[in-house]
Short mmCIF file of C-alpha atoms in Angstrom, two decimals:
data_model
loop_
_atom_site.label_atom_id
_atom_site.label_comp_id
_atom_site.label_asym_id
_atom_site.label_seq_id
_atom_site.Cartn_x
_atom_site.Cartn_y
_atom_site.Cartn_z
CA MET A 1396 92.76 17.94 165.26
CA ASP A 1397 93.12 20.75 167.39
CA TRP A 1398 92.30 19.18 170.25
CA LEU A 1399 95.84 17.81 169.95
CA THR A 1400 97.92 20.78 169.71
CA ASN A 1401 95.34 22.65 171.92
CA TYR A 1402 95.19 21.28 175.24
CA ASP A 1403 93.46 23.99 177.26
CA TRP A 1404 90.37 21.44 178.06
CA LEU A 1405 92.71 19.45 179.95
CA THR A 1406 94.17 22.66 182.04
CA SER A 1407 90.96 24.30 182.69
CA TYR A 1408 89.57 22.06 185.82
CA LYS A 1409 92.20 21.09 187.76
CA ILE A 1410 90.69 17.89 189.56
CA PRO A 1411 91.06 19.22 193.40
CA VAL A 1412 93.79 16.66 194.59
CA GLY A 1413 95.32 19.24 196.87
CA ARG A 1414 92.53 21.33 198.31
CA THR A 1415 91.32 18.10 199.18
CA ALA A 1416 94.11 16.60 201.06
CA LYS A 1417 93.40 20.12 202.55
CA ALA A 1418 90.16 19.96 203.67
CA GLY A 1419 90.88 16.20 205.38
CA VAL A 1420 93.73 17.41 206.90
CA ASP A 1421 91.85 20.30 208.64
CA TRP A 1422 89.07 18.65 209.61
CA LEU A 1423 91.58 16.27 211.32
CA GLN A 1424 93.07 19.21 212.85
CA ALA A 1425 89.57 20.62 213.74
CA HIS A 1426 88.21 17.32 215.08
CA GLY A 1427 90.89 15.18 216.30
CA GLY A 1428 93.05 17.40 218.56
CA ALA A 1429 92.24 15.50 221.94
CA VAL A 1430 93.44 12.26 220.00
CA PHE A 1431 96.83 13.81 218.46
CA ASP A 1432 97.53 15.64 221.73
CA ALA A 1433 97.33 11.71 223.86
CA ILE A 1434 99.11 10.47 220.74
CA SER A 1435 101.93 13.15 221.37
CA GLU A 1436 102.11 12.87 224.54
CA GLY A 1437 102.03 8.97 224.92
CA LEU A 1438 104.93 8.67 222.68
CA GLN A 1439 107.08 11.78 224.05
CA ALA A 1440 107.03 9.83 227.23
CA GLY A 1441 108.06 6.90 225.73
CA ILE A 1442 110.58 8.75 224.48
CA ASP A 1443 111.71 9.66 227.26
CA ALA A 1444 111.94 7.05 228.80
CA ILE A 1445 114.28 5.51 226.33
CA LEU A 1446 116.63 9.13 226.68
CA TRP A 1447 116.92 8.32 230.61
CA VAL A 1448 118.17 5.24 230.17
CA LEU A 1449 120.79 6.16 227.68
CA GLN A 1450 121.42 9.44 229.56
CA ALA A 1451 120.63 8.94 233.16
CA PRO A 1452 124.14 6.46 233.53
CA ASN A 1453 127.30 7.84 233.24
CA PRO A 1454 127.87 6.95 229.64
CA LEU A 1455 130.68 4.63 230.18
CA ILE A 1456 128.53 3.02 232.41
CA VAL A 1457 125.98 2.47 228.94
CA ILE A 1458 128.91 1.42 226.51
CA ALA A 1459 130.34 -1.01 229.43
CA ALA A 1460 126.67 -2.83 228.87
CA ILE A 1461 126.50 -2.36 225.25
CA VAL A 1462 129.89 -4.24 225.38
CA VAL A 1463 128.73 -6.90 227.66
CA LEU A 1464 125.85 -7.63 225.82
CA SER A 1465 127.71 -7.62 221.81
CA TYR A 1466 130.08 -9.64 223.87
CA ALA A 1467 126.94 -12.31 224.83
CA LEU A 1468 125.90 -12.49 221.50
CA ARG A 1469 128.53 -12.71 219.24
CA ARG A 1470 131.03 -14.69 221.85
CA SER A 1471 133.76 -12.46 220.53
CA ILE A 1472 136.63 -10.35 222.12
CA LEU A 1473 136.96 -9.10 219.32
CA PHE A 1474 133.90 -7.79 218.36
CA ALA A 1475 133.29 -6.59 221.79
CA VAL A 1476 136.70 -4.50 221.39
CA LEU A 1477 135.43 -2.54 218.13
CA ILE A 1478 132.01 -1.82 219.56
CA ALA A 1479 133.62 -0.30 222.53
CA VAL A 1480 136.33 1.82 220.31
CA GLY A 1481 133.33 2.74 218.07
CA LEU A 1482 131.47 4.30 221.43
CA LEU A 1483 134.37 5.28 222.72
CA PHE A 1484 134.78 7.18 219.82
CA ILE A 1485 131.64 9.22 219.62
CA VAL A 1486 132.25 10.36 223.37
CA ASN A 1487 135.71 11.27 222.66
CA GLN A 1488 134.12 13.81 219.31
CA GLY A 1489 131.21 15.37 221.60
CA TYR A 1490 128.03 13.10 220.14
CA TRP A 1491 127.23 11.22 222.76
CA GLU A 1492 124.01 12.94 223.48
CA ALA A 1493 122.91 13.32 220.51
CA THR A 1494 123.98 9.88 219.87
CA THR A 1495 121.51 8.86 222.97
CA GLU A 1496 118.85 11.06 221.05
CA THR A 1497 119.31 9.47 217.54
CA LEU A 1498 118.94 6.01 219.73
CA ALA A 1499 116.14 7.04 221.20
CA LEU A 1500 113.89 8.21 218.39
CA VAL A 1501 115.39 4.52 216.63
CA VAL A 1502 114.34 2.42 218.73
CA SER A 1503 111.06 4.32 218.66
CA SER A 1504 110.02 3.78 215.52
CA ALA A 1505 111.66 0.30 215.54
CA LEU A 1506 108.87 -0.62 218.18
CA ILE A 1507 106.35 1.05 216.68
CA CYS A 1508 107.24 -0.20 212.98
CA MET A 1509 106.93 -3.88 214.31
CA ALA A 1510 104.21 -3.36 216.61
CA VAL A 1511 101.98 -2.39 213.48
CA GLY A 1512 104.14 -3.87 211.06
CA VAL A 1513 104.11 -7.82 212.13
CA PRO A 1514 100.51 -8.14 212.70
CA ILE A 1515 99.62 -6.61 209.44
CA GLY A 1516 102.16 -8.73 208.01
CA ILE A 1517 100.90 -11.87 209.69
CA ALA A 1518 97.04 -10.99 208.47
CA ALA A 1519 98.16 -10.39 204.94
CA ALA A 1520 99.54 -13.28 204.82
CA HIS A 1521 96.95 -15.11 205.21
CA ARG A 1522 94.80 -12.79 203.05
CA PRO A 1523 95.58 -12.33 199.97
CA ARG A 1524 92.91 -10.02 198.83
CA LEU A 1525 94.27 -7.66 201.91
CA TYR A 1526 97.53 -8.11 200.91
CA ALA A 1527 96.54 -6.91 197.29
CA ALA A 1528 94.62 -4.42 198.56
CA LEU A 1529 98.01 -3.11 200.72
CA ARG A 1530 100.35 -3.39 198.18
CA PRO A 1531 99.83 -0.06 196.29
CA ILE A 1532 99.42 1.74 199.67
CA LEU A 1533 102.80 0.64 200.54
CA ASP A 1534 104.41 1.69 197.66
CA LEU A 1535 102.66 4.70 197.64
CA MET A 1536 104.35 5.29 201.54
CA GLN A 1537 107.95 4.44 200.38
CA THR A 1538 107.95 6.27 197.01
CA LEU A 1539 106.79 9.52 197.90
CA PRO A 1540 109.18 11.67 199.13
CA SER A 1541 109.49 11.52 202.93
CA PHE A 1542 109.83 15.57 203.32
CA VAL A 1543 105.82 14.87 202.14
CA TYR A 1544 105.28 13.32 205.75
CA LEU A 1545 106.70 16.00 207.64
CA ILE A 1546 103.73 18.65 206.48
CA PRO A 1547 100.96 16.98 208.52
CA ALA A 1548 103.36 15.50 211.19
CA ILE A 1549 103.66 19.51 211.72
CA VAL A 1550 100.47 20.71 211.99
CA PHE A 1551 98.85 17.29 213.78
CA PHE A 1552 101.96 16.92 216.27
CA GLY A 1553 104.25 20.51 216.30
CA ILE A 1554 107.71 20.39 216.38
CA GLY A 1555 109.80 18.27 218.25
CA MET A 1556 110.64 14.73 218.56
CA VAL A 1557 106.97 13.16 218.08
CA PRO A 1558 106.79 14.66 214.33
CA GLY A 1559 110.10 13.23 213.19
CA LEU A 1560 108.81 9.85 214.95
CA ILE A 1561 105.57 9.56 213.38
CA ALA A 1562 107.33 10.83 209.76
CA THR A 1563 109.79 7.96 210.32
CA ALA A 1564 107.54 5.46 211.08
CA ILE A 1565 105.11 5.74 208.30
CA PHE A 1566 108.08 5.93 205.95
CA VAL A 1567 109.51 2.39 207.43
CA VAL A 1568 106.23 0.42 208.34
CA PRO A 1569 106.24 -0.76 204.84
CA ALA A 1570 109.57 -2.87 205.34
CA PRO A 1571 108.25 -5.20 208.53
CA ILE A 1572 104.93 -5.65 206.38
CA ARG A 1573 106.25 -6.72 203.04
CA LEU A 1574 109.32 -8.92 204.87
CA THR A 1575 106.49 -10.62 207.48
CA HIS A 1576 104.42 -11.63 204.55
CA LEU A 1577 106.83 -13.03 202.61
CA GLY A 1578 108.14 -15.00 205.90
CA ILE A 1579 104.71 -16.19 206.37
CA SER A 1580 103.49 -16.94 203.34
CA THR A 1581 106.61 -19.03 202.15
CA THR A 1582 106.03 -21.52 204.97
CA PRO A 1583 106.02 -24.73 203.19
CA ARG A 1584 103.25 -26.66 202.60
CA HIS A 1585 104.53 -29.89 203.90
CA LEU A 1586 104.90 -28.14 207.35
CA LEU A 1587 101.30 -26.80 207.79
CA GLU A 1588 99.78 -30.13 206.48
CA ALA A 1589 101.97 -32.31 208.55
CA ALA A 1590 101.32 -29.95 211.56
CA GLU A 1591 96.93 -29.99 210.51
CA ALA A 1592 97.49 -33.92 210.88
CA PHE A 1593 98.39 -33.74 214.23
CA GLY A 1594 95.50 -31.74 214.90
CA ALA A 1595 97.03 -28.03 215.11
CA THR A 1596 94.79 -25.13 215.31
CA ARG A 1597 94.60 -22.58 213.32
CA ARG A 1598 96.68 -20.56 216.00
CA GLN A 1599 98.93 -23.78 216.75
CA LEU A 1600 100.04 -23.27 213.12
CA LEU A 1601 100.67 -19.63 213.42
CA TRP A 1602 102.96 -20.37 216.87
CA LYS A 1603 104.58 -23.19 216.14
CA VAL A 1604 105.49 -23.61 212.73
CA GLU A 1605 104.56 -20.38 210.78
CA LEU A 1606 106.45 -17.97 212.94
CA PRO A 1607 109.83 -19.80 213.65
CA PHE A 1608 110.18 -20.09 209.86
CA ALA A 1609 109.04 -16.80 209.04
CA THR A 1610 111.79 -15.38 211.83
CA PRO A 1611 114.71 -14.52 209.37
CA GLN A 1612 112.69 -12.54 207.58
CA ILE A 1613 111.08 -10.91 210.43
CA MET A 1614 114.40 -10.05 211.62
CA ALA A 1615 115.83 -8.86 208.20
CA GLY A 1616 112.48 -6.91 208.08
CA LEU A 1617 113.51 -5.21 211.95
CA THR A 1618 117.56 -4.83 210.41
CA GLN A 1619 116.17 -2.79 207.67
CA THR A 1620 113.61 -1.08 209.66
CA ILE A 1621 116.14 0.35 212.00
CA MET A 1622 118.84 0.90 209.15
CA LEU A 1623 116.00 2.95 207.58
CA SER A 1624 114.53 5.15 210.41
CA LEU A 1625 118.78 6.06 211.05
CA SER A 1626 118.47 7.04 207.60
CA MET A 1627 115.73 9.53 208.47
CA VAL A 1628 117.53 10.84 211.28
CA VAL A 1629 118.52 14.27 209.37
CA ILE A 1630 115.10 15.12 207.75
CA ALA A 1631 113.72 14.87 211.03
CA ALA A 1632 115.97 17.32 212.51
CA LEU A 1633 114.17 19.72 209.84
CA VAL A 1634 110.82 19.27 211.99
CA GLY A 1635 112.71 20.13 215.42
CA ALA A 1636 113.94 16.09 216.50
CA ASP A 1637 116.93 16.66 218.42
CA GLY A 1638 120.02 14.02 217.31
CA LEU A 1639 122.13 13.54 215.14
CA GLY A 1640 120.76 15.31 212.21
CA VAL A 1641 121.17 18.70 214.11
CA PRO A 1642 124.09 18.64 213.60
CA VAL A 1643 124.30 17.60 209.79
CA VAL A 1644 121.44 20.73 209.52
CA ARG A 1645 123.34 23.40 211.18
CA ALA A 1646 127.18 22.11 208.75
CA LEU A 1647 124.73 22.26 206.18
CA ASN A 1648 123.51 25.83 206.80
CA SER A 1649 126.94 26.94 207.65
CA VAL A 1650 129.17 25.03 205.26
CA ASN A 1651 131.15 23.56 207.91
CA ILE A 1652 133.14 21.05 206.82
CA GLY A 1653 134.34 20.15 209.94
CA MET A 1654 131.47 19.62 212.01
CA GLY A 1655 129.81 17.98 208.82
CA PHE A 1656 132.22 15.26 208.14
CA GLU A 1657 132.56 14.37 211.90
CA ALA A 1658 128.64 14.39 212.73
CA GLY A 1659 128.19 11.98 209.10
CA LEU A 1660 131.02 9.65 210.10
CA VAL A 1661 128.96 9.11 214.33
CA ILE A 1662 125.91 8.46 212.16
CA VAL A 1663 128.47 5.81 209.95
CA LEU A 1664 129.94 4.35 213.06
CA VAL A 1665 126.07 3.54 214.46
CA ALA A 1666 124.67 2.60 211.54
CA ILE A 1667 127.29 0.34 211.57
CA ILE A 1668 127.27 -0.41 215.58
CA LEU A 1669 123.60 -1.93 214.93
CA ASP A 1670 123.46 -3.75 212.07
CA ARG A 1671 126.52 -5.91 213.30
CA LEU A 1672 124.70 -6.07 216.87
CA LEU A 1673 121.86 -7.38 215.02
CA ARG A 1674 123.72 -9.39 212.74
CA ALA A 1675 125.28 -11.20 215.56
CA ARG A 1676 121.68 -11.64 217.34
CA GLU A 1677 120.44 -13.03 213.88
CA LYS A 1678 123.84 -15.57 214.61
CA ALA A 1679 122.86 -16.50 217.88
CA GLU A 1680 119.49 -17.66 217.08
#
Protein backbone atom coordinates (compact mmCIF):
# COMPACT_ATOMS: atom_id res chain seq x y z
CA MET A 1 0.00 0.00 0.00
CA ASP A 2 3.00 2.29 -0.18
CA TRP A 3 1.78 3.57 -3.53
CA LEU A 4 -1.15 5.24 -1.72
CA THR A 5 1.10 7.32 0.52
CA ASN A 6 4.03 7.78 -1.81
CA TYR A 7 2.79 9.22 -5.08
CA ASP A 8 6.15 10.07 -6.60
CA TRP A 9 5.26 7.65 -9.38
CA LEU A 10 2.41 10.02 -10.31
CA THR A 11 4.54 13.18 -10.41
CA SER A 12 7.71 11.66 -11.87
CA TYR A 13 6.36 12.22 -15.38
CA LYS A 14 4.44 15.38 -16.05
CA ILE A 15 2.04 15.30 -18.98
CA PRO A 16 3.43 18.00 -21.31
CA VAL A 17 0.31 20.13 -21.55
CA GLY A 18 2.06 23.49 -21.25
CA ARG A 19 4.99 22.42 -23.43
CA THR A 20 2.65 21.20 -26.15
CA ALA A 21 0.64 24.43 -26.07
CA LYS A 22 3.84 26.48 -26.32
CA ALA A 23 5.05 24.38 -29.24
CA GLY A 24 1.75 24.91 -31.06
CA VAL A 25 1.83 28.66 -30.49
CA ASP A 26 5.47 28.84 -31.63
CA TRP A 27 4.62 26.92 -34.81
CA LEU A 28 1.70 29.21 -35.59
CA GLN A 29 3.82 32.27 -34.92
CA ALA A 30 6.58 31.00 -37.21
CA HIS A 31 4.36 29.89 -40.11
CA GLY A 32 1.30 32.11 -39.85
CA GLY A 33 2.80 35.54 -39.35
CA ALA A 34 1.43 36.93 -42.60
CA VAL A 35 -2.07 35.66 -41.83
CA PHE A 36 -2.10 37.17 -38.35
CA ASP A 37 -0.76 40.46 -39.71
CA ALA A 38 -3.57 40.58 -42.28
CA ILE A 39 -6.17 39.79 -39.62
CA SER A 40 -4.71 42.46 -37.35
CA GLU A 41 -4.76 45.10 -40.10
CA GLY A 42 -8.33 44.24 -41.06
CA LEU A 43 -9.63 44.37 -37.50
CA GLN A 44 -7.74 47.59 -36.80
CA ALA A 45 -9.25 49.17 -39.92
CA GLY A 46 -12.73 48.22 -38.70
CA ILE A 47 -12.06 49.66 -35.26
CA ASP A 48 -10.67 52.86 -36.78
CA ALA A 49 -13.78 53.23 -38.96
CA ILE A 50 -16.09 52.95 -35.95
CA LEU A 51 -13.92 55.39 -34.01
CA TRP A 52 -14.08 57.87 -36.88
CA VAL A 53 -17.88 57.72 -36.89
CA LEU A 54 -18.00 58.33 -33.14
CA GLN A 55 -15.14 60.82 -32.76
CA ALA A 56 -15.07 62.88 -35.97
CA PRO A 57 -18.34 64.76 -35.33
CA ASN A 58 -18.85 67.01 -32.34
CA PRO A 59 -19.83 64.93 -29.27
CA LEU A 60 -23.12 66.81 -29.04
CA ILE A 61 -24.00 65.72 -32.59
CA VAL A 62 -23.30 62.07 -31.75
CA ILE A 63 -25.33 62.37 -28.55
CA ALA A 64 -28.22 63.97 -30.46
CA ALA A 65 -28.17 61.08 -32.97
CA ILE A 66 -28.25 58.50 -30.16
CA VAL A 67 -31.10 60.35 -28.45
CA VAL A 68 -33.11 60.43 -31.69
CA LEU A 69 -32.47 56.70 -32.12
CA SER A 70 -33.59 56.00 -28.55
CA TYR A 71 -36.81 57.97 -29.09
CA ALA A 72 -37.46 56.15 -32.38
CA LEU A 73 -37.10 52.79 -30.65
CA ARG A 74 -39.13 53.46 -27.50
CA ARG A 75 -41.34 56.44 -28.52
CA SER A 76 -40.80 57.86 -25.05
CA ILE A 77 -39.60 61.40 -24.41
CA LEU A 78 -38.62 60.51 -20.84
CA PHE A 79 -36.50 57.61 -22.06
CA ALA A 80 -34.74 59.84 -24.61
CA VAL A 81 -34.14 62.53 -21.99
CA LEU A 82 -32.59 60.02 -19.59
CA ILE A 83 -30.28 58.75 -22.34
CA ALA A 84 -29.26 62.35 -23.09
CA VAL A 85 -28.57 63.09 -19.42
CA GLY A 86 -26.41 59.99 -19.09
CA LEU A 87 -24.34 60.79 -22.18
CA LEU A 88 -23.95 64.47 -21.22
CA PHE A 89 -22.75 63.36 -17.78
CA ILE A 90 -20.06 61.26 -19.46
CA VAL A 91 -18.92 64.30 -21.45
CA ASN A 92 -18.98 66.41 -18.27
CA GLN A 93 -16.69 63.95 -16.51
CA GLY A 94 -14.17 64.05 -19.37
CA TYR A 95 -14.55 60.42 -20.45
CA TRP A 96 -16.19 60.87 -23.85
CA GLU A 97 -13.14 59.83 -25.88
CA ALA A 98 -12.55 56.78 -23.69
CA THR A 99 -16.24 55.91 -23.98
CA THR A 100 -16.15 56.02 -27.78
CA GLU A 101 -13.06 53.78 -27.75
CA THR A 102 -14.89 51.30 -25.52
CA LEU A 103 -17.96 51.45 -27.78
CA ALA A 104 -15.74 50.74 -30.79
CA LEU A 105 -14.36 47.66 -29.04
CA VAL A 106 -17.82 46.49 -27.96
CA VAL A 107 -19.42 47.03 -31.38
CA SER A 108 -16.55 45.27 -33.16
CA SER A 109 -16.76 42.35 -30.77
CA ALA A 110 -20.52 42.12 -31.18
CA LEU A 111 -20.25 42.11 -34.99
CA ILE A 112 -17.61 39.37 -34.97
CA CYS A 113 -19.38 37.23 -32.37
CA MET A 114 -22.78 37.44 -34.05
CA ALA A 115 -21.29 36.79 -37.50
CA VAL A 116 -19.57 33.67 -36.15
CA GLY A 117 -22.01 32.59 -33.46
CA VAL A 118 -25.33 32.69 -35.33
CA PRO A 119 -24.28 30.43 -38.25
CA ILE A 120 -22.57 27.98 -35.89
CA GLY A 121 -25.64 27.96 -33.64
CA ILE A 122 -27.90 27.24 -36.63
CA ALA A 123 -25.64 24.41 -37.81
CA ALA A 124 -25.47 22.95 -34.31
CA ALA A 125 -29.27 23.04 -33.97
CA HIS A 126 -29.63 21.04 -37.18
CA ARG A 127 -26.84 18.60 -36.28
CA PRO A 128 -27.09 17.29 -32.70
CA ARG A 129 -23.76 15.50 -32.97
CA LEU A 130 -22.05 18.76 -33.88
CA TYR A 131 -23.51 20.47 -30.81
CA ALA A 132 -22.49 17.52 -28.63
CA ALA A 133 -18.92 18.00 -29.87
CA LEU A 134 -19.08 21.78 -29.43
CA ARG A 135 -20.53 21.75 -25.91
CA PRO A 136 -17.29 20.91 -24.03
CA ILE A 137 -15.39 23.43 -26.16
CA LEU A 138 -17.94 26.15 -25.35
CA ASP A 139 -17.78 25.23 -21.66
CA LEU A 140 -13.99 25.53 -21.77
CA MET A 141 -14.12 28.89 -23.55
CA GLN A 142 -16.50 30.32 -20.93
CA THR A 143 -14.82 28.87 -17.83
CA LEU A 144 -11.18 29.41 -18.76
CA PRO A 145 -9.96 32.61 -17.07
CA SER A 146 -10.14 35.43 -19.60
CA PHE A 147 -6.59 36.49 -18.70
CA VAL A 148 -5.36 33.29 -20.36
CA TYR A 149 -6.61 34.51 -23.73
CA LEU A 150 -4.41 37.58 -23.47
CA ILE A 151 -1.19 35.56 -23.71
CA PRO A 152 -1.62 34.16 -27.25
CA ALA A 153 -3.37 37.36 -28.31
CA ILE A 154 -0.26 39.36 -27.43
CA VAL A 155 2.02 36.81 -29.10
CA PHE A 156 0.08 36.83 -32.38
CA PHE A 157 -1.17 40.42 -32.56
CA GLY A 158 1.11 42.51 -30.32
CA ILE A 159 -0.43 45.07 -28.01
CA GLY A 160 -3.27 47.48 -28.67
CA MET A 161 -6.95 47.26 -29.52
CA VAL A 162 -6.72 44.14 -31.71
CA PRO A 163 -5.51 41.66 -29.04
CA GLY A 164 -8.12 43.06 -26.66
CA LEU A 165 -10.77 42.52 -29.35
CA ILE A 166 -9.59 38.95 -30.03
CA ALA A 167 -9.57 38.02 -26.33
CA THR A 168 -13.02 39.56 -25.90
CA ALA A 169 -14.47 37.76 -28.91
CA ILE A 170 -13.15 34.37 -27.79
CA PHE A 171 -14.61 34.87 -24.32
CA VAL A 172 -17.98 36.11 -25.61
CA VAL A 173 -18.74 34.03 -28.73
CA PRO A 174 -20.19 31.02 -26.84
CA ALA A 175 -23.19 33.16 -25.80
CA PRO A 176 -24.65 33.73 -29.30
CA ILE A 177 -23.85 30.13 -30.28
CA ARG A 178 -25.78 28.71 -27.31
CA LEU A 179 -28.75 31.06 -27.57
CA THR A 180 -29.07 30.68 -31.34
CA HIS A 181 -28.98 26.91 -30.92
CA LEU A 182 -31.66 27.18 -28.24
CA GLY A 183 -33.93 29.30 -30.42
CA ILE A 184 -33.63 27.15 -33.54
CA SER A 185 -33.83 23.80 -31.76
CA THR A 186 -36.97 24.74 -29.83
CA THR A 187 -38.98 25.73 -32.91
CA PRO A 188 -42.34 23.95 -32.51
CA ARG A 189 -42.59 20.83 -34.61
CA HIS A 190 -46.12 21.66 -35.77
CA LEU A 191 -44.88 24.89 -37.38
CA LEU A 192 -42.22 22.99 -39.31
CA GLU A 193 -44.71 20.32 -40.37
CA ALA A 194 -47.20 22.93 -41.55
CA ALA A 195 -44.51 24.65 -43.65
CA GLU A 196 -43.36 21.32 -45.06
CA ALA A 197 -46.96 20.47 -45.96
CA PHE A 198 -47.08 23.60 -48.13
CA GLY A 199 -43.89 22.52 -49.90
CA ALA A 200 -41.33 24.70 -48.10
CA THR A 201 -37.69 23.88 -48.82
CA ARG A 202 -35.05 23.62 -46.09
CA ARG A 203 -33.88 27.14 -46.84
CA GLN A 204 -37.44 28.45 -46.64
CA LEU A 205 -37.96 26.61 -43.35
CA LEU A 206 -34.89 28.35 -41.96
CA TRP A 207 -35.72 31.87 -43.16
CA LYS A 208 -39.50 31.80 -42.87
CA VAL A 209 -40.06 29.68 -39.77
CA GLU A 210 -37.00 28.93 -37.64
CA LEU A 211 -35.24 32.30 -37.68
CA PRO A 212 -38.41 34.35 -37.00
CA PHE A 213 -39.26 32.05 -34.09
CA ALA A 214 -35.68 32.20 -32.76
CA THR A 215 -35.39 36.00 -33.09
CA PRO A 216 -36.02 36.70 -29.35
CA GLN A 217 -33.28 34.24 -28.38
CA ILE A 218 -30.90 35.65 -30.98
CA MET A 219 -31.56 39.18 -29.71
CA ALA A 220 -30.94 37.94 -26.18
CA GLY A 221 -27.65 36.56 -27.49
CA LEU A 222 -26.80 39.98 -28.90
CA THR A 223 -27.62 41.64 -25.57
CA GLN A 224 -25.49 39.17 -23.65
CA THR A 225 -22.69 39.56 -26.19
CA ILE A 226 -22.58 43.32 -25.69
CA MET A 227 -22.78 43.09 -21.90
CA LEU A 228 -20.03 40.47 -21.73
CA SER A 229 -17.88 42.52 -24.12
CA LEU A 230 -18.32 45.54 -21.90
CA SER A 231 -17.24 43.49 -18.90
CA MET A 232 -13.92 42.83 -20.66
CA VAL A 233 -12.89 46.48 -21.08
CA VAL A 234 -10.67 46.49 -17.99
CA ILE A 235 -8.97 43.22 -18.96
CA ALA A 236 -8.48 44.48 -22.53
CA ALA A 237 -6.75 47.56 -21.11
CA LEU A 238 -4.03 45.29 -19.73
CA VAL A 239 -2.88 44.55 -23.28
CA GLY A 240 -2.90 48.16 -24.43
CA ALA A 241 -6.51 48.52 -25.57
CA ASP A 242 -7.79 52.07 -25.19
CA GLY A 243 -11.09 52.83 -23.52
CA LEU A 244 -12.64 53.06 -20.09
CA GLY A 245 -10.45 50.24 -18.79
CA VAL A 246 -7.38 52.48 -18.95
CA PRO A 247 -8.43 54.91 -16.16
CA VAL A 248 -9.56 51.94 -14.07
CA VAL A 249 -6.13 50.32 -14.36
CA ARG A 250 -4.42 53.64 -13.64
CA ALA A 251 -6.60 54.19 -10.60
CA LEU A 252 -5.78 50.70 -9.37
CA ASN A 253 -2.04 51.20 -9.81
CA SER A 254 -2.05 54.58 -8.09
CA VAL A 255 -4.82 53.83 -5.55
CA ASN A 256 -6.73 56.82 -6.94
CA ILE A 257 -10.19 56.42 -5.44
CA GLY A 258 -11.67 59.40 -7.28
CA MET A 259 -10.57 58.29 -10.75
CA GLY A 260 -11.61 54.71 -10.06
CA PHE A 261 -15.09 55.76 -8.93
CA GLU A 262 -15.55 58.09 -11.91
CA ALA A 263 -14.46 55.49 -14.48
CA GLY A 264 -16.49 52.76 -12.80
CA LEU A 265 -19.61 54.93 -12.78
CA VAL A 266 -19.16 55.76 -16.47
CA ILE A 267 -18.83 52.04 -17.30
CA VAL A 268 -22.06 51.38 -15.42
CA LEU A 269 -23.82 54.19 -17.29
CA VAL A 270 -22.64 52.85 -20.66
CA ALA A 271 -23.87 49.36 -19.71
CA ILE A 272 -27.28 50.71 -18.66
CA ILE A 273 -27.65 52.82 -21.81
CA LEU A 274 -26.74 49.91 -24.11
CA ASP A 275 -29.01 47.53 -22.22
CA ARG A 276 -31.98 49.91 -22.37
CA LEU A 277 -31.43 50.62 -26.07
CA LEU A 278 -31.36 46.91 -26.86
CA ARG A 279 -34.47 46.28 -24.79
CA ALA A 280 -36.17 49.15 -26.58
CA ARG A 281 -35.26 47.46 -29.86
CA GLU A 282 -36.79 44.20 -28.66
CA LYS A 283 -40.01 45.98 -27.71
CA ALA A 284 -40.10 47.80 -31.04
CA GLU A 285 -39.99 44.45 -32.82
